[in-house]
Coordinates of C-alpha atoms in Angstrom, one line a residue:
X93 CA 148.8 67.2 124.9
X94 CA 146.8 63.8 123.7
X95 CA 144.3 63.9 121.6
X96 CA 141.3 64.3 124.1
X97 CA 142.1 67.0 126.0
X98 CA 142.8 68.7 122.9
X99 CA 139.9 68.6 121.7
X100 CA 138.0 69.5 125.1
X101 CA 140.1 72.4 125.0
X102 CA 138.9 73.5 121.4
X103 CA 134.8 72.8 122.8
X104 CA 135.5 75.3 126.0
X105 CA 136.9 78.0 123.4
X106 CA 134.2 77.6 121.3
X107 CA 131.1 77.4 123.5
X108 CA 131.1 81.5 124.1
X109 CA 130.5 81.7 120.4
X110 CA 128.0 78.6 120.0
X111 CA 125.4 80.5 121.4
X112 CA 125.6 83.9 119.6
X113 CA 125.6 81.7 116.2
X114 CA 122.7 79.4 117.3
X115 CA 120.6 83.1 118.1
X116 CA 121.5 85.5 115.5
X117 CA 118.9 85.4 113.4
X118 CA 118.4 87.2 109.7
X119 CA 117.0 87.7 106.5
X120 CA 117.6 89.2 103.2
X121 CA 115.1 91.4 101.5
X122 CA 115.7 92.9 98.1
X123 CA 114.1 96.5 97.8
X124 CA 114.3 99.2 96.2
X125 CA 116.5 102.3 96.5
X126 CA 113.6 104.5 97.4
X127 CA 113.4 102.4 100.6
X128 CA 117.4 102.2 101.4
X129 CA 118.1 106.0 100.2
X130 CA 114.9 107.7 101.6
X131 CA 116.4 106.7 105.1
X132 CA 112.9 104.7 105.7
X133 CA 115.2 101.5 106.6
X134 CA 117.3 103.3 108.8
X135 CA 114.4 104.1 110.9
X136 CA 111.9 101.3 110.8
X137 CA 114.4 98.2 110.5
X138 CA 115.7 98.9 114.2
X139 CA 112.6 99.1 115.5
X140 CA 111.3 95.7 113.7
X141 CA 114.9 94.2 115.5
X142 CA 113.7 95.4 118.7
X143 CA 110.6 93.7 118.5
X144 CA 111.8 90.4 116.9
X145 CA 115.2 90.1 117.4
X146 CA 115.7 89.2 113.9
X147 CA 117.9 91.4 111.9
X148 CA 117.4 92.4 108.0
X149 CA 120.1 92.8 105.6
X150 CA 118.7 94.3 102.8
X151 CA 120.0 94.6 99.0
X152 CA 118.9 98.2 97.3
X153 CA 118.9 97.8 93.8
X154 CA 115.8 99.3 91.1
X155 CA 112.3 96.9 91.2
X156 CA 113.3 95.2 88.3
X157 CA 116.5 93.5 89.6
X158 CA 115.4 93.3 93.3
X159 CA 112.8 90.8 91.6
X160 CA 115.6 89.3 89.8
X161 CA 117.3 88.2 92.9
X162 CA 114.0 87.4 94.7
X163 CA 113.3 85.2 91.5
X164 CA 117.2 83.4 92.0
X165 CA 116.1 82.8 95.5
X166 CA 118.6 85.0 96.6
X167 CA 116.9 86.6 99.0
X168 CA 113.6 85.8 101.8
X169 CA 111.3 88.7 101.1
X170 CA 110.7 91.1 98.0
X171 CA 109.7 94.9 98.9
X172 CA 109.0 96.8 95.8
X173 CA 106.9 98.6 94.2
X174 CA 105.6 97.7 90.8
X175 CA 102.1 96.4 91.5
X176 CA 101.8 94.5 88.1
X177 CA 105.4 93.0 87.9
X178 CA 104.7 92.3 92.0
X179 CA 101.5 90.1 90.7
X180 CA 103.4 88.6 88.0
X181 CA 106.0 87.6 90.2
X182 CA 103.4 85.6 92.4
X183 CA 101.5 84.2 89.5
X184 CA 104.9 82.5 88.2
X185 CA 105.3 80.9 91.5
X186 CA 107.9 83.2 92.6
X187 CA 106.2 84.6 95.5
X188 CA 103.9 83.1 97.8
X189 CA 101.7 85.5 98.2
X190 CA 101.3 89.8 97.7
X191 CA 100.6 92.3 100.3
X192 CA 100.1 95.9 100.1
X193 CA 102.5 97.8 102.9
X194 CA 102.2 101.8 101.8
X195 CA 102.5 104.4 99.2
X196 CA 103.9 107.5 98.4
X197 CA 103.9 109.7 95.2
X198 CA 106.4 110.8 92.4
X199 CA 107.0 114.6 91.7
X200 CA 108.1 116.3 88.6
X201 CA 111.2 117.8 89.7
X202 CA 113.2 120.4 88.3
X203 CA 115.2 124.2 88.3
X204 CA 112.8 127.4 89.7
X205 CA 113.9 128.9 86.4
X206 CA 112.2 125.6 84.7
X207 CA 113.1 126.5 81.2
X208 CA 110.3 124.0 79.7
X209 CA 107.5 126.2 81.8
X210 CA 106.0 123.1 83.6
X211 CA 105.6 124.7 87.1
X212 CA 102.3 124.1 88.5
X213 CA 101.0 121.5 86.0
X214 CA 98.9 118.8 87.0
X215 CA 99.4 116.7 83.9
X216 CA 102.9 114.7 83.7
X217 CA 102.4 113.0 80.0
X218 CA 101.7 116.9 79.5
X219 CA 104.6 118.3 81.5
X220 CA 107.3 115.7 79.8
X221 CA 106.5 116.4 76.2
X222 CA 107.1 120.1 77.0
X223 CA 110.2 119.4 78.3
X224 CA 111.0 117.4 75.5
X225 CA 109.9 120.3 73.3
X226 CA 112.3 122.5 74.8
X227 CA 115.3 120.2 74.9
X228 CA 115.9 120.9 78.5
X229 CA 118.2 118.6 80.3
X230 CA 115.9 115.4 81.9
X231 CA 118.0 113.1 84.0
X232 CA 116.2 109.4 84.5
X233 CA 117.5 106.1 86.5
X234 CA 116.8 103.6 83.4
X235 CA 115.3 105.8 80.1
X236 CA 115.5 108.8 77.9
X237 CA 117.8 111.9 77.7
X238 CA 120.7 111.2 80.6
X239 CA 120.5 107.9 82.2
X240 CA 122.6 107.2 85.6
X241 CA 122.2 103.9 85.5
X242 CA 122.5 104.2 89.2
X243 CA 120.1 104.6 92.0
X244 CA 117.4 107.1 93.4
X245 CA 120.0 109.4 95.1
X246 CA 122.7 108.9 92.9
X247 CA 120.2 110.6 90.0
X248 CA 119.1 113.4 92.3
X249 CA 122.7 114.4 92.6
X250 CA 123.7 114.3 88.9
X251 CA 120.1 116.6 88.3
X252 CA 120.9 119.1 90.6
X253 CA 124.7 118.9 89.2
X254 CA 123.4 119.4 85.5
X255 CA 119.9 122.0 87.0
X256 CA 117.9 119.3 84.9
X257 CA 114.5 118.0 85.8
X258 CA 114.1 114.4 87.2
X259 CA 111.1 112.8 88.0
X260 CA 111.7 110.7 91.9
X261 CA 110.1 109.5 94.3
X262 CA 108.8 112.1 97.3
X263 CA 110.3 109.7 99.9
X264 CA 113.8 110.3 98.6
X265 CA 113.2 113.8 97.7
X266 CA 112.4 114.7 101.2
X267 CA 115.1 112.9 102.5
X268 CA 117.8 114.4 99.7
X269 CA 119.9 117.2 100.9
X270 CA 122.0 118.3 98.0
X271 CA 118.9 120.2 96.3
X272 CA 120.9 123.3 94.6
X273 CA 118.5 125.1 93.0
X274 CA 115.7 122.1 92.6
X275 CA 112.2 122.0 93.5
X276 CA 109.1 120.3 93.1
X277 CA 107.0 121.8 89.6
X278 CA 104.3 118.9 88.7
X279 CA 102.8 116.8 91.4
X280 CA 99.1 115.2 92.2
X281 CA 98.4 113.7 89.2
X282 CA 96.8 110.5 89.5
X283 CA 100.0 108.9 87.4
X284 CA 102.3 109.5 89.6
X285 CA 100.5 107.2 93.0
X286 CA 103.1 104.7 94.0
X287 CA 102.0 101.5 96.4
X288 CA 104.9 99.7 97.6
X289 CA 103.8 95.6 98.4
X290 CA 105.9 93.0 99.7
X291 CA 106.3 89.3 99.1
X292 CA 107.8 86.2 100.6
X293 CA 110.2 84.3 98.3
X294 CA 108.1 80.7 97.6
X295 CA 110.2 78.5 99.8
X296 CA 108.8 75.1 97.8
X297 CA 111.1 76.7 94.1
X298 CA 113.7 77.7 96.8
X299 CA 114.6 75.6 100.0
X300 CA 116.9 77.9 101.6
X301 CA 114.3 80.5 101.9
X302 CA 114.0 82.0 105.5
X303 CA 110.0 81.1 105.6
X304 CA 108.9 81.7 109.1
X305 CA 111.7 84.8 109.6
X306 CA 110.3 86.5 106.0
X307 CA 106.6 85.7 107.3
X308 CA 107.1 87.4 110.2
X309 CA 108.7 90.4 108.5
X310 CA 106.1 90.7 106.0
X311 CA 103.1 90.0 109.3
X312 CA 105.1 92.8 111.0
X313 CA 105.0 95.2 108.5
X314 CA 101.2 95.2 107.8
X315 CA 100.5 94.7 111.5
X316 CA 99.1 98.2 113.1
X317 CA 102.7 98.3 115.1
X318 CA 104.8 98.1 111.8
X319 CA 101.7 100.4 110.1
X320 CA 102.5 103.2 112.6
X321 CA 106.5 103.0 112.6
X322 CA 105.7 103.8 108.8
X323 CA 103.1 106.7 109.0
X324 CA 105.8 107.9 112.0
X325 CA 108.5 108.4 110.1
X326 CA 109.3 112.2 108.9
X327 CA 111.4 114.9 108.2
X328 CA 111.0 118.1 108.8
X329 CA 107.7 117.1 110.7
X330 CA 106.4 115.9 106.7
X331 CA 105.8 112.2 106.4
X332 CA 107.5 110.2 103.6
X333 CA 105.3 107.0 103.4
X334 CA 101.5 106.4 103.9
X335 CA 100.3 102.8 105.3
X336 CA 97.8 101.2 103.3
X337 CA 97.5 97.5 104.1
X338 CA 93.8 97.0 104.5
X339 CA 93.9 98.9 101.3

């Protein structure tokens, strides 16, 4: 075989694969575990697909680090929530620009036989220094008594391991199966409102950002379609997350 008709042999093997590479389209967006592990992902990404035909890989990690690799430009879009370390990031020219998407809550979790005597408090600074008080075992992701180290879920599992009290996110908690004898002792205080914003990694400090794929992802997301895949995701008929774009 000569040259040439090798390679026009190699072209007609390859052009049934040309085109799936020119169309798959994707982006990376580093979020938090709350996100990934509270199964909000799972439901909301394949609908965004559906309507865009874009895919999203995402990287779970805490806030902190999913800025961290927003901030390396190693991923399109940011979806956290940490409103001032979100503004921060934008203000350093890290982000392009900030935009509210929902919120949840955190709850005071802990054993029904709640050692510390918290149930039914409204007060969380209140409800952690009696727990402190009575030395009862208080598992955290980053910070005092037992830290994990690890994610969301991860934490839930070693609290309900150790009956200890953990302080989460409702998302995850409603989505977290391996409860034991855990439930829910402090919750509405004002403290404990979460608000989850996203942001597009600022193409001009980092070239290789996915611009138009993370805009669209972002314009999706606070777009009355991606507003209601949000407010419709439940379990056991209780919703997780609560759009708030227009604030």
């Amino acid at each position: 075989m000569n040259r040439r008709d090798f390679f026009a042999g190699l072209v007609l093997l390859l052009l049934p694969i040309l085109p799936v590479c020119a169309q798959e389209k994707f982006i990376v967006v580093a979020s938090t575990t709350s996100t990934e592990q509270s199964g909000l992902f799972g439901y909301l990404l394949p609908i965004f697909e559906k309507d865009t035909g874009i895919k999203v890989r995402v990287v779970a990690l805490g806030t902190g680090q999913a800025l961290d690799i927003a901030k390396r430009g190693d991923a399109d879009v940011a979806f956290v929530h940490d409103t001032t370390a979100e503004e921060k990031f934008v203000a350093e020219g890290y982000g392009v620009k900030r935009f509210p998407v929902m919120y949840n809550d955190f709850v005071l979790i802990g054993p029904r036989s709640d050692p510390a005597k918290i149930a039914g408090g409204k007060d969380i600074l209140a409800a952690l220094v009696k727990i402190q008080v009575a030395q009862a075992p208080f598992v955290s992701r980053g910070a005092w008594y037992r830290d994990t180290g690890s994610g969301m879920g991860p934490t839930l599992n070693t609290a309900s391991s150790m009956n200890g009290y953990v302080l989460a996110d409702r998302g995850t908690w409603l989505s977290f199966k391996n409860r034991g004898d855990l439930t829910i002792l402090v919750e509405g205080d004002k403290k404990l409102f979460n608000q989850y914003g996203v942001m597009l990694v600022n193409p001009t400090r980092h070239q290789h950002v996915k611009a138009d794929l993370g805009q669209q992802f972002i314009d999706w997301l606070v777009s009355p379609k991606g507003q209601e895949a949000i407010a419709g995701y439940k379990i056991g008929g209780e919703q997780l997350f609560f759009p708030n774009a227009k604030g």
